[in-house]
Coordinates of C-alpha atoms and ligand atoms in Angstrom, one line a residue:
Chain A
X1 CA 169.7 195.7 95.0
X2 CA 169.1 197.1 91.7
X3 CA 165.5 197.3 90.6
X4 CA 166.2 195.1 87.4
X5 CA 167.3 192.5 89.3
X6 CA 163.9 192.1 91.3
X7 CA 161.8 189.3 89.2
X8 CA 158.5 190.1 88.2
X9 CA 156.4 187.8 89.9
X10 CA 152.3 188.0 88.9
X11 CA 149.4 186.1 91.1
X12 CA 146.8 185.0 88.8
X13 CA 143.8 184.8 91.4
X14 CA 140.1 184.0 91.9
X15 CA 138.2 187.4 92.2
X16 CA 136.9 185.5 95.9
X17 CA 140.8 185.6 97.1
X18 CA 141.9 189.0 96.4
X19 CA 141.5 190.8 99.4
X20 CA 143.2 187.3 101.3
X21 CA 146.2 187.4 98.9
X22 CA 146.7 191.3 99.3
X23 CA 146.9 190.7 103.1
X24 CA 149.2 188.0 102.9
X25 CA 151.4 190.0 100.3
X26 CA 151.2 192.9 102.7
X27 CA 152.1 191.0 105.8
X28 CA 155.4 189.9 104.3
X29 CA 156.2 192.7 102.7
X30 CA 156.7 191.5 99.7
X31 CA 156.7 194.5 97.2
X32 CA 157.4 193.3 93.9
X33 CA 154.2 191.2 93.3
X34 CA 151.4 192.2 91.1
X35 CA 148.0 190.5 91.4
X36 CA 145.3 190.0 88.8
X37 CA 142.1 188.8 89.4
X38 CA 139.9 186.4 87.3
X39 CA 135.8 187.1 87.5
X40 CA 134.4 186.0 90.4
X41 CA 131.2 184.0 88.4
X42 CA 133.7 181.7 87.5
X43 CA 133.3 180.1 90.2
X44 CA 130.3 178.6 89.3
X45 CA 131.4 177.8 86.0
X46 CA 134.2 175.8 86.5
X47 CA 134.5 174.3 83.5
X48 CA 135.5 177.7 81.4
X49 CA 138.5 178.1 84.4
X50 CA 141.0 176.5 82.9
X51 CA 140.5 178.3 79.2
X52 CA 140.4 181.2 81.3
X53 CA 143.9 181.1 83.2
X54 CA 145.4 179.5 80.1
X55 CA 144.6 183.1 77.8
X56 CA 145.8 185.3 80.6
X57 CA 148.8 182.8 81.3
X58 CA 150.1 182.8 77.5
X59 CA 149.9 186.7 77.2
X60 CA 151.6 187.0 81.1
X61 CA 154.2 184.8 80.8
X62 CA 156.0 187.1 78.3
X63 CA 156.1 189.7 80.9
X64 CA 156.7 187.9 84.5
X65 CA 159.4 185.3 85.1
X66 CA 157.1 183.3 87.9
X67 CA 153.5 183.0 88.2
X68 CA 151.3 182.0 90.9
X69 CA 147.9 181.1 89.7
X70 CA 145.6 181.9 92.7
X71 CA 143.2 178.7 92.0
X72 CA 143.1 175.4 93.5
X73 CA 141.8 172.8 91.5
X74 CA 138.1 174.3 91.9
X75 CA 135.9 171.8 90.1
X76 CA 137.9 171.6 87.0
X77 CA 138.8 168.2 87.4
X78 CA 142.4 168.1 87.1
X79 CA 142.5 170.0 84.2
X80 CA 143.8 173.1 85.6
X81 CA 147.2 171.2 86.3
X82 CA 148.5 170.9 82.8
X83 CA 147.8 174.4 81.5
X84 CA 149.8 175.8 84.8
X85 CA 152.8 173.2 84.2
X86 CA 152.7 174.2 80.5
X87 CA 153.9 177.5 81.5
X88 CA 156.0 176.7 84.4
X89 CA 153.7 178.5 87.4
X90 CA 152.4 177.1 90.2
X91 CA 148.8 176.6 91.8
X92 CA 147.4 176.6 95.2
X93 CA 147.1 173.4 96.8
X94 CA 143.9 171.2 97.4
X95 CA 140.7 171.0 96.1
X96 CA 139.1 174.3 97.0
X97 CA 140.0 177.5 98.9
X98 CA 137.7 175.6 101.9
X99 CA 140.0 173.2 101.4
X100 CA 143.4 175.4 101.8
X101 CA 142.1 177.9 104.9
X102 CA 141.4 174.9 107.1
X103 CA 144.1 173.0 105.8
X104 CA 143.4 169.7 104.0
X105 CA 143.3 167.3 107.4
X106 CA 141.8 169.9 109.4
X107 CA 139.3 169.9 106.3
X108 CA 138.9 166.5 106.0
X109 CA 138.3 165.8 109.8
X110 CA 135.4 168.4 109.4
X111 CA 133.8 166.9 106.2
X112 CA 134.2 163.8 107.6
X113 CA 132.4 164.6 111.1
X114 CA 129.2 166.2 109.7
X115 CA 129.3 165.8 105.7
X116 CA 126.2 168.1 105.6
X117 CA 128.1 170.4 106.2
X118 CA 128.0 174.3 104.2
X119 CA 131.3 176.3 104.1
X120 CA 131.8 180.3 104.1
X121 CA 134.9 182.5 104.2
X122 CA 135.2 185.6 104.2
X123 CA 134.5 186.3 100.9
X124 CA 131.3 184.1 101.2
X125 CA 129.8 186.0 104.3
X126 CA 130.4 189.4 102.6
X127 CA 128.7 188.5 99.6
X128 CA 126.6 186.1 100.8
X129 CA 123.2 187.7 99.6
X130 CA 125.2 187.9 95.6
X131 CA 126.9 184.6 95.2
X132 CA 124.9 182.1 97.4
X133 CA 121.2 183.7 97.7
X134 CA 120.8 185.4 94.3
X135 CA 123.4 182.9 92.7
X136 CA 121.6 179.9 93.7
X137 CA 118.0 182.1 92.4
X138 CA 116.5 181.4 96.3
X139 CA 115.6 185.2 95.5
X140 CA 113.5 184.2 93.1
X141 CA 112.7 181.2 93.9
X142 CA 112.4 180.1 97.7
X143 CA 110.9 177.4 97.4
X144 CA 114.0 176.1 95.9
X145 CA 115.8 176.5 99.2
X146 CA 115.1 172.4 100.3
X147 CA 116.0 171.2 96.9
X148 CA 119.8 172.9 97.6
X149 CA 119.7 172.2 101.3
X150 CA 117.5 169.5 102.4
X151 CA 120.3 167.2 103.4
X152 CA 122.2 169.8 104.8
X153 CA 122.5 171.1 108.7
X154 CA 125.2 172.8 109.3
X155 CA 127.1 176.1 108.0
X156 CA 130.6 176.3 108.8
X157 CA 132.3 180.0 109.3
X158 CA 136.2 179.2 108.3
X159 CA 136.8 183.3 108.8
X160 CA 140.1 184.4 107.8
X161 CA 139.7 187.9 109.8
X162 CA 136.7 187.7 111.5
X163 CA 135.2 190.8 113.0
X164 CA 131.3 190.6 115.0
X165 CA 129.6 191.8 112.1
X166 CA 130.8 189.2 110.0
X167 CA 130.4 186.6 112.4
X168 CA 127.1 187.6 113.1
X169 CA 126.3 187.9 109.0
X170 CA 127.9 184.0 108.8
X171 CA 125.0 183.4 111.8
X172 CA 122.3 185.6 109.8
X173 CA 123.0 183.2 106.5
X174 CA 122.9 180.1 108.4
X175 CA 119.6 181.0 110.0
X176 CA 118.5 181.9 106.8
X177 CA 119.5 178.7 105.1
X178 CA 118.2 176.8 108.3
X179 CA 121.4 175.3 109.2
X180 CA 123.0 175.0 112.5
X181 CA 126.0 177.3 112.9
X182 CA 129.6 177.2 113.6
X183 CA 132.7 179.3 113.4
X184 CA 136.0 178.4 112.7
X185 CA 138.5 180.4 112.8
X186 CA 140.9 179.3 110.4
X187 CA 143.1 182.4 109.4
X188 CA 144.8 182.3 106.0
X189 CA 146.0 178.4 106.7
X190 CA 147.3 176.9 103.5
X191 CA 147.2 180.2 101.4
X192 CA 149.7 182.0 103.5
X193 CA 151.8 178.8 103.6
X194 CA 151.8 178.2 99.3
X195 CA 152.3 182.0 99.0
X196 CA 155.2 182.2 100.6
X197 CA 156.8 179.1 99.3
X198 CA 156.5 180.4 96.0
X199 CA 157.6 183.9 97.3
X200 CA 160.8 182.5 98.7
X201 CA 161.5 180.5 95.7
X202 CA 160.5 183.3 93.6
X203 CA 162.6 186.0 95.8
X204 CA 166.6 185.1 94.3
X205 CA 167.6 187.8 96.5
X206 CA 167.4 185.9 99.8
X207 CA 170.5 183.4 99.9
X208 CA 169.3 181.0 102.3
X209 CA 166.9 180.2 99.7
X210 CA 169.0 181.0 96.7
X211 CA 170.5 177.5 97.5
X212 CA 167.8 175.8 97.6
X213 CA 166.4 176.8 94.6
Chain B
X1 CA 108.6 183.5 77.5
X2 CA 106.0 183.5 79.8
X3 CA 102.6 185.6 78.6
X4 CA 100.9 187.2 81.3
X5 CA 97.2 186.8 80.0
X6 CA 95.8 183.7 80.9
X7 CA 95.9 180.8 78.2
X8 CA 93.4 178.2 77.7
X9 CA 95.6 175.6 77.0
X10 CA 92.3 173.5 76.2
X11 CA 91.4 175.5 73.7
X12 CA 95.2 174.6 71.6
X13 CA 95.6 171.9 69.2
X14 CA 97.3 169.3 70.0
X15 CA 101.0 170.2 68.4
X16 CA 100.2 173.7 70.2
X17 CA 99.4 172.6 73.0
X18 CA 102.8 170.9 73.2
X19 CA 104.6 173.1 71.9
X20 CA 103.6 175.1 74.8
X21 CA 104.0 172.6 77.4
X22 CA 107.7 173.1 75.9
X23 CA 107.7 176.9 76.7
X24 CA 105.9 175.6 80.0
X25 CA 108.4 173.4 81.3
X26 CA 111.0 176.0 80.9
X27 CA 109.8 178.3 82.2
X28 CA 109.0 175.9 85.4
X29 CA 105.6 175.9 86.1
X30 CA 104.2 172.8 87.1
X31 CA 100.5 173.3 87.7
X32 CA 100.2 174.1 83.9
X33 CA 102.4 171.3 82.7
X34 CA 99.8 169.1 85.2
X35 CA 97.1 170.8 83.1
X36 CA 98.3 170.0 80.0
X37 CA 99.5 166.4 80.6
X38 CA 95.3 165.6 81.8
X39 CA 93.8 167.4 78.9
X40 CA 96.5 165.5 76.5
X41 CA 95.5 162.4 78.1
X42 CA 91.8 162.9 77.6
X43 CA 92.5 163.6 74.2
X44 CA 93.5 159.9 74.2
X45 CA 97.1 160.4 74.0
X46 CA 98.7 157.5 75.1
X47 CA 100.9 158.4 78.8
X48 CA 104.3 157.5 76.8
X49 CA 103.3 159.5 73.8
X50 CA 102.4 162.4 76.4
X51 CA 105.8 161.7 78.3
X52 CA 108.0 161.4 75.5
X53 CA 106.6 164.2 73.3
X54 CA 105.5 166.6 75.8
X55 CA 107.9 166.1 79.0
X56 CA 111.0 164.1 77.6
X57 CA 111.3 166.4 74.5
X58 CA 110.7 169.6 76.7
X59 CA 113.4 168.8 79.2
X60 CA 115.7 168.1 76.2
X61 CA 115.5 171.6 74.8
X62 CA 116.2 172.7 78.6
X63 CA 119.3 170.7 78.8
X64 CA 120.6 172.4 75.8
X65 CA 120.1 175.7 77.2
X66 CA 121.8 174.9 80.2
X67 CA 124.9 173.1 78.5
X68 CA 125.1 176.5 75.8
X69 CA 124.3 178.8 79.4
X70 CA 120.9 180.3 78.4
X71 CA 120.1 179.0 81.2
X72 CA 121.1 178.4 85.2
X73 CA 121.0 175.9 87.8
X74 CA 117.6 177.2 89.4
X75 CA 116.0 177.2 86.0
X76 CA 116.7 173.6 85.5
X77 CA 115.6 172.9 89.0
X78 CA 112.3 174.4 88.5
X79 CA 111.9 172.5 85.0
X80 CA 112.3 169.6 86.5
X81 CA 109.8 170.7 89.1
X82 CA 107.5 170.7 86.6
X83 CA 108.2 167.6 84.9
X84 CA 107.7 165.8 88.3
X85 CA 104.1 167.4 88.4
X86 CA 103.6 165.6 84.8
X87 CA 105.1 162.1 85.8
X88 CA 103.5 162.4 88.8
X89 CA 100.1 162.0 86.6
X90 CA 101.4 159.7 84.2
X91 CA 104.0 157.2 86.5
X92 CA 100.8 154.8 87.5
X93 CA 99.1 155.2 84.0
X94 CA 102.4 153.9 82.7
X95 CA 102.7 150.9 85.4
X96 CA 98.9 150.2 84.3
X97 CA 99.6 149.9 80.6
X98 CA 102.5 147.5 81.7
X99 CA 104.6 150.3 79.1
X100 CA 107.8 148.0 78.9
X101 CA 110.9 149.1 80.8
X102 CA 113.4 148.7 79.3
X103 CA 115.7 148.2 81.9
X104 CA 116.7 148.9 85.7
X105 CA 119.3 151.5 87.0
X106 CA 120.7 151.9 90.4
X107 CA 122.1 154.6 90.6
X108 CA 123.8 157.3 93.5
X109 CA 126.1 159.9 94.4
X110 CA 129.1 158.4 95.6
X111 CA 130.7 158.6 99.4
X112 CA 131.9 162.0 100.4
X113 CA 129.5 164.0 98.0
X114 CA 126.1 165.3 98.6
X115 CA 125.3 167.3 95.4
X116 CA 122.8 165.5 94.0
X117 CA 120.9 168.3 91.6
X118 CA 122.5 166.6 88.2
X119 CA 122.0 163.2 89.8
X120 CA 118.3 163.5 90.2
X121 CA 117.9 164.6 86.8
X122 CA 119.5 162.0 85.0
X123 CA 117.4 159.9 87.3
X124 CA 114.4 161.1 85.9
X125 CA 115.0 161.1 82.3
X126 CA 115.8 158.0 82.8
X127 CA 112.7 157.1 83.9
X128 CA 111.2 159.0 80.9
X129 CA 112.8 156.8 78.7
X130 CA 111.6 153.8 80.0
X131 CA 114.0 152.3 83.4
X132 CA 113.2 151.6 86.3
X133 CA 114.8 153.1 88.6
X134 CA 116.2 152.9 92.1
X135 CA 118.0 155.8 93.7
X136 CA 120.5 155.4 96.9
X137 CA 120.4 158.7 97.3
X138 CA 124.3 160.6 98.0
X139 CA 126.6 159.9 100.4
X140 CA 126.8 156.5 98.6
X141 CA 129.7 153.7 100.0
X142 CA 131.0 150.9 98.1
X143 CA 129.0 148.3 100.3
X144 CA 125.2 150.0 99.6
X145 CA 126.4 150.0 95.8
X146 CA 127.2 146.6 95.8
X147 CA 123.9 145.4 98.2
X148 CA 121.7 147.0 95.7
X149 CA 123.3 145.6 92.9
X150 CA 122.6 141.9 94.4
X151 CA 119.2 143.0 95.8
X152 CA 118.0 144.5 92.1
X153 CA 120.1 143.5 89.4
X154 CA 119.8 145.9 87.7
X155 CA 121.3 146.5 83.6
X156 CA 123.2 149.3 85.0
X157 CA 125.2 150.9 87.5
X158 CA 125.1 155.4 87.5
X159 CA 127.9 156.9 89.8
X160 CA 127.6 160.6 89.8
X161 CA 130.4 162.8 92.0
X162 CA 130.9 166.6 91.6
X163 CA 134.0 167.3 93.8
X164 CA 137.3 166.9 92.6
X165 CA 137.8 164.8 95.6
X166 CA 135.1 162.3 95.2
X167 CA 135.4 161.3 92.1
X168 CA 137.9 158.9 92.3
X169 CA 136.0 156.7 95.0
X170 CA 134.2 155.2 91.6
X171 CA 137.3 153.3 90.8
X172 CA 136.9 152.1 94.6
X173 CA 133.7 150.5 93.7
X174 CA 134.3 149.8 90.0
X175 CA 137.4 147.8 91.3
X176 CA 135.6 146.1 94.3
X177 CA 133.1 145.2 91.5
X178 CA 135.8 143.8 89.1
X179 CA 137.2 141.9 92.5
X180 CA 134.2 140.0 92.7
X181 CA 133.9 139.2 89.9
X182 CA 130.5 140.9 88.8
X183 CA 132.0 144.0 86.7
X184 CA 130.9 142.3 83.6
X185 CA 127.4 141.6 84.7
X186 CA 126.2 145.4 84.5
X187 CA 127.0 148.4 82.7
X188 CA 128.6 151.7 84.4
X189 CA 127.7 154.7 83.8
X190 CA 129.4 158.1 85.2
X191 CA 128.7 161.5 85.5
X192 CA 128.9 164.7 87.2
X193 CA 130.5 168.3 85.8
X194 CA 134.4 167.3 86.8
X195 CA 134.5 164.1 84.9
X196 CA 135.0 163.6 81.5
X197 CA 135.1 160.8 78.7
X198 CA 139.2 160.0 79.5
X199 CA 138.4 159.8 83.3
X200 CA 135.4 157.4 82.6
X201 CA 138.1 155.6 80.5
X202 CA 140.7 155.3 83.3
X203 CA 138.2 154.6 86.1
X204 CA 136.7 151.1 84.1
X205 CA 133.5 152.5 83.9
X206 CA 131.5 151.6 80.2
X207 CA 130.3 155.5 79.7
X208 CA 130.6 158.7 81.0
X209 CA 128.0 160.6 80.0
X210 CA 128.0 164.6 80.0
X211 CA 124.7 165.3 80.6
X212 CA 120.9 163.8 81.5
X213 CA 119.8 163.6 77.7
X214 CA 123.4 161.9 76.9
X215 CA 122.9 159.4 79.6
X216 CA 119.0 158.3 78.6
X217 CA 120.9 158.1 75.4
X218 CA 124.0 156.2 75.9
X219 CA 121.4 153.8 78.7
X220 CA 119.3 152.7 76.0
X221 CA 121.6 152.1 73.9
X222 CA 124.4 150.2 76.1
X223 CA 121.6 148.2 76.8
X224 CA 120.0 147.2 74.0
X225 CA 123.5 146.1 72.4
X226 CA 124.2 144.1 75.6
X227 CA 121.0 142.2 75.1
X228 CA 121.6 141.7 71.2
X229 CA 124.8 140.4 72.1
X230 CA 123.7 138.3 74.6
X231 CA 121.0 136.7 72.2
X232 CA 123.8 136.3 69.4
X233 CA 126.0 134.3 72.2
X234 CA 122.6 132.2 73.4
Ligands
B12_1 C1 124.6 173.7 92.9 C2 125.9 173.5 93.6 C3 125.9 173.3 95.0 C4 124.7 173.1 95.8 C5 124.3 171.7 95.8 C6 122.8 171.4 96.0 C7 122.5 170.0 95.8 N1 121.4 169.5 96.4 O1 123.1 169.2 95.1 C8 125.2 173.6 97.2 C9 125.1 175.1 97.2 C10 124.5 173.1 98.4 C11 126.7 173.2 97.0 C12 127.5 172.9 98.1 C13 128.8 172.7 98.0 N2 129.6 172.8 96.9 CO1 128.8 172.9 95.1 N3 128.3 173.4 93.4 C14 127.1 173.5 92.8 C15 127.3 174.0 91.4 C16 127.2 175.5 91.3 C17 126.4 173.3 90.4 C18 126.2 171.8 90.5 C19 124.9 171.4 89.9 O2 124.0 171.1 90.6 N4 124.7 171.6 88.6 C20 123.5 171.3 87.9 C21 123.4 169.9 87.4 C22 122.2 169.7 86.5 O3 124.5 169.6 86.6 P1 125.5 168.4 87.0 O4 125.6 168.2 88.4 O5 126.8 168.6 86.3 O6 124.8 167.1 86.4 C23 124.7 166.9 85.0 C24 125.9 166.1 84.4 O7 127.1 166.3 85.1 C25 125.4 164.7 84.3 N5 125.5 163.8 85.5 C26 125.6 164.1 86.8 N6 125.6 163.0 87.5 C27 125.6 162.0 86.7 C28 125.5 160.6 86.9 C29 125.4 159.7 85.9 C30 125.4 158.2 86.2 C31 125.4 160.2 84.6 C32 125.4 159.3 83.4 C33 125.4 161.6 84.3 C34 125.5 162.5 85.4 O8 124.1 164.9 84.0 C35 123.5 165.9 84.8 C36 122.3 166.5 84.2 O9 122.5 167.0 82.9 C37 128.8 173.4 91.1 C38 129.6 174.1 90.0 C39 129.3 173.5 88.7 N7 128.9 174.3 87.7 O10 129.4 172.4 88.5 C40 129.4 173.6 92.5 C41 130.6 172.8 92.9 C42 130.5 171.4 92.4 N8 130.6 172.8 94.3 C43 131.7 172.9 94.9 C44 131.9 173.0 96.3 C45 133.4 173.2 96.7 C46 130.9 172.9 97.2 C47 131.0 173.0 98.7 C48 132.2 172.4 99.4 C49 131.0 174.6 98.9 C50 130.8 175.1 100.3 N9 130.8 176.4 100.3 O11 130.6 174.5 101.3 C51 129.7 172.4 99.2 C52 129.7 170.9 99.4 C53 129.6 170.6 100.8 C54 129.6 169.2 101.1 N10 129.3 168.9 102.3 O12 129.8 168.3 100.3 C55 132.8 173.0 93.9 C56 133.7 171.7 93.8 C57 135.2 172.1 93.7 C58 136.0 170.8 93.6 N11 137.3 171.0 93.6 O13 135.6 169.7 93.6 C59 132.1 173.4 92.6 C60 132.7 172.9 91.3 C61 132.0 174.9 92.6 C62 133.4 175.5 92.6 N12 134.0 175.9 91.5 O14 134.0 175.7 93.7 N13 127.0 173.2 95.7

C-alpha cells in the first residue's frame, strides 16, 4: 500500500495518558498514528480543557483526516462534546480516565461499594509526590491533609502495568494519605477498547472494516 | 504578602488594621485574623461590621484571585481557615445581638459526590451574610434533601456536585420536589465547577451561581424579591 494512501490519524491526549496510549499504539502495531499531548496541570483546571483541545483541534484538523482526542469528559461538564463533534473527532468514553481503565460498571460497582474511595493509575502513583501531594499544597500545608481527606478511607490502585515498586509506592501514598489500600488491576480496560475502535474505523486499509465504515 | 517582623496589629488604625486582616486572611493565618477580630471588637465595632468588613470583604478579594488563578485550592482552604477562627469569635456575639438572619439554607453535596471544599465555602459566606444555615454534609440523597426541607423550611435549597456524573442527580430531587408539589415553596440554588447558568436552566433550579460571593449574592437577593413579592400578593 502506498504511503499516500495511509490516513494521518493524530491522538490529542492528556499529558497523564501518554505513556498508556503509546503502549496501546505499540501493541497493535499501528504505525501511522502521531500523538500529542496537552499539559498535564490541566487537569486540575478543567475548565480551560475544552479552549484548549479546541486551538490544537482547528490548527490539526488541516493536517490529519481523523482525530482522537485522548480526554474523557474530565470535569468539563459536557462541554468538551461539542468542540470534538465540531471537528468530526472522537473522544474517550466516560467521565474520567478512572472511569475508562476499570470500565464504567466495574467503576461504578466500586464507587458504589465504598464512595470514600481515592483512585490512582499509573500515572498517579508515579507522580504521586507532584500532582496529589505538592498539587493539593499537603507539602506546604499538612495540616490541610483532613480537610481533603477526612471522609475518605480508601485508595484504590487501578494499575495498568503494575510492577512491585509501583505497587508498593500506590501502598506508600495510601499510608501517607491514611487510607486503607487496595489494588486493582485493571490493565488498559476502556482505553485499549476506544483506541482501537477508532483505529479500525480510521485504518481504510483493512476491508473487513472498510464495510463497515 | 506576609512580613516577617512581627506587627502590632493593636497599634493600626482601624481602616489599617483591616486592611491588614485582608492581607491576613489571604495569606491564611488564623491566630492573627482571631487577633484582629478581638481588638476590632473592643474597639466597639459591632460583630457584623467586624464580619462584613473585615472577614466577608477579605474572603471576597480571595475568591477573585482564585476565579483570575492568582491563587489555588490550598490557599483558599487556608483563607477560610482563618475566617473560621474569626466567626468562631463573633458566631455567638451575633446570636446575642439577635443580628437578623435573613433567611435559612439547607444546603449539601448531592448523592455519589464527596467533594465538598467549594460547598463549605459557599456555606460560610453565607453565613457571613446573614442565613442560617444547615449543612447535610455530601453524599446527599433525594430523601435527606427532602426531610430537611420539612424539618427546617428553609428560603432555600444549595445543591453543589463536582463530577460530571453527579450532577444530574439535582434534577432527581428538583423533580421529586416539583412531584410533591413543594418546588415553588423554596428557592434552588446550584453550584459546583462543571455546572453552568444553561445547566441550572435545564435542571429547574432558580440560580446557578459560579462562585461563594455569587451565591451570598444571588441568596439575598432571590430572597428578598420572594418576600416583596409575597407582601405585594398578601
Ligand atoms: C480538590 C479536588 C479533589 C479533592 C476533594 C477534597 C474535598 N474534601 O472536597 C480530592 C483530592 C479528595 C478529590 C478526589 C476526587 N476527585 Co476531585 N477535584 C478537586 C479539584 C482539583 C478542585 C475542586 C475544589 O475543591 N475546588 C475549590 C472550590 C472552592 O471550588 P468549587 O468546588 O468549584 O466551588 C465553588 C463554586 O463551584 C461554587 N459552588 C460549589 N458548590 C456550590 C453549591 C451551591 C449551592 C452554590 C450556589 C455554589 C457552589 O462556589 C464554590 C466556592 O467559590 C477538581 C478540579 C476543579 N478545578 O474543579 C477535581 C475534580 C472535580 N475531581 C475529579 C475527580 C475525578 C476526582 C476523583 C474521582 C479522583 C480520584 N483520583 O479518585 C476523586 C473523587 C472520589 C470520590 N470518591 O468521589 C474530576 C471530576 C471529573 C469529572 N468528569 O467529573 C475533577 C474535575 C478533576 C479532573 N479534571 O479530573 N478531588
Amino acid at each position: 500500500m502506498p504511503e499516500t494512501d495511509t490516513p494521518r490519524v493524530l491522538v490529542l491526549a492528556c499529558g497523564a495518558l501518554a505513556r498508556e496510549i503509546l503502549d496501546v499504539v505499540a501493541m497493535n502495531r499501528w504505525r501511522h498514528v502521531t500523538l500529542e499531548c496537552l499539559p498535564v496541570g490541566l487537569h486540575n483546571r478543567p475548565e480551560q480543557i475544552p479552549a484548549a483541545v479546541e486551538q490544537r483541534l482547528a490548527a490539526a484538523s488541516q493536517t490529519y483526516d481523523r482525530i482522537l482526542v485522548g480526554y474523557a469528559d474530565c470535569g468539563t461538564g459536557g462541554l468538551l462534546d461539542p468542540i470534538v463533534d465540531r471537528y468530526g473527532a472522537t473522544r474517550l468514553p466516560g467521565a474520567h480516565c478512572y472511569e475508562f481503565f476499570a470500565t464504567s460498571p466495574r467503576f461504578a460497582e466500586l464507587h458504589e461499594a465504598e464512595i470514600g474511595t481515592l483512585y490512582l493509575t499509573d500515572y498517579l502513583v508515579k507522580h504521586f509526590d507532584r500532582v496529589v501531594w505538592r498539587g493539593l499544597g499537603l507539602d506546604r500545608h499538612p495540616q490541610l491533609l483532613d480537610t481533603y481527606f477526612g471522609n475518605y478511607t480508601r485508595l484504590v490502585y487501578l494499575s495498568q502495568r503494575p510492577t512491585p515498586r509501583l505497587v508498593n509506592s500506590a501502598e506508600a501514598a495510601a499510608e501517607r494519605l491514611g487510607l486503607r489500600f487496595e489494588h486493582i488491576a485493571t490493565s488498559y480496560g476502556d482505553l485499549e477498547t476506544s483506541i482501537a475502535e477508532f483505529a479500525a474505523a480510521a485504518d481504510l486499509r483493512l476491508p473487513q472494516l472498510a464495510e463497515s465504515v | 504578602m506576609s512580613d516577617d517582623q512581627e506587627l502590632d496589629l493593636s497599634a493600626l488604625p482601624d481602616d489599617e488594621l483591616v486592611a491588614q486582616m485582608h492581607d491576613d486572611l489571604y495569606d491564611g493565618l488564623a491566630d492573627e485574623i482571631a487577633e484582629g477580630t478581638n481588638i476590632l471588637l473592643a474597639r466597639e465595632w459591632t460583630a457584623s461590621d467586624v464580619l462584613n468588613e473585615a472577614l466577608v470583604e477579605g474572603m471576597r478579594i480571595v475568591g477573585i484571585d482564585f476565579r483570575d488563578g492568582i491563587l489555588f485550592v490550598p490557599e483558599v482552604l487556608l483563607a477560610a481557615n482563618a475566617m473560621k477562627a474569626g466567626m468562631k469569635i463573633l458566631r455567638p456575639l451575633l446570636a446575642e445581638t439577635g443580628a437578623d438572619t435573613i433567611g435559612k439554607v439547607v444546603i449539601g453535596t448531592v448523592k455519589g459526590d464527596i467533594h465538598d471544599i467549594g460547598k463549605n465555602l459557599v456555606a460560610m459566606m453565607l453565613e457571613g451574610a446573614g442565613f442560617d444555615v444547615i449543612d447535610l454534609g455530601i453524599n446527599t440523597d433525594v430523601d435527606e434533601y427532602l426531610d430537611a426541607l420539612d424539618e427546617h423550611k428553609p428560603d432555600i435549597l444549595g445543591m453543589s456536585a463536582l463530577l460530571t456524573t453527579t450532577m444530574p442527580y439535582m434534577k432527581v430531587v428538583i423533580d421529586t420536589m416539583v412531584e410533591r408539589g413543594i418546588r415553588n415553596d423554596y428557592l434552588v440554588l446550584v453550584g459546583g465547577a462543571p455546572l453552568n447558568a444553561e445547566f441550572g436552566e435545564a435542571v429547574g433550579a432558580d440560580a446557578y451561581c459560579r462562585d461563594a460571593a455569587v451565591a451570598s449574592d444571588t441568596a439575598k437577593e432571590l430572597v428578598l424579591r420572594r418576600r416583596m413579592m409575597a407582601s405585594e400578593d398578601a
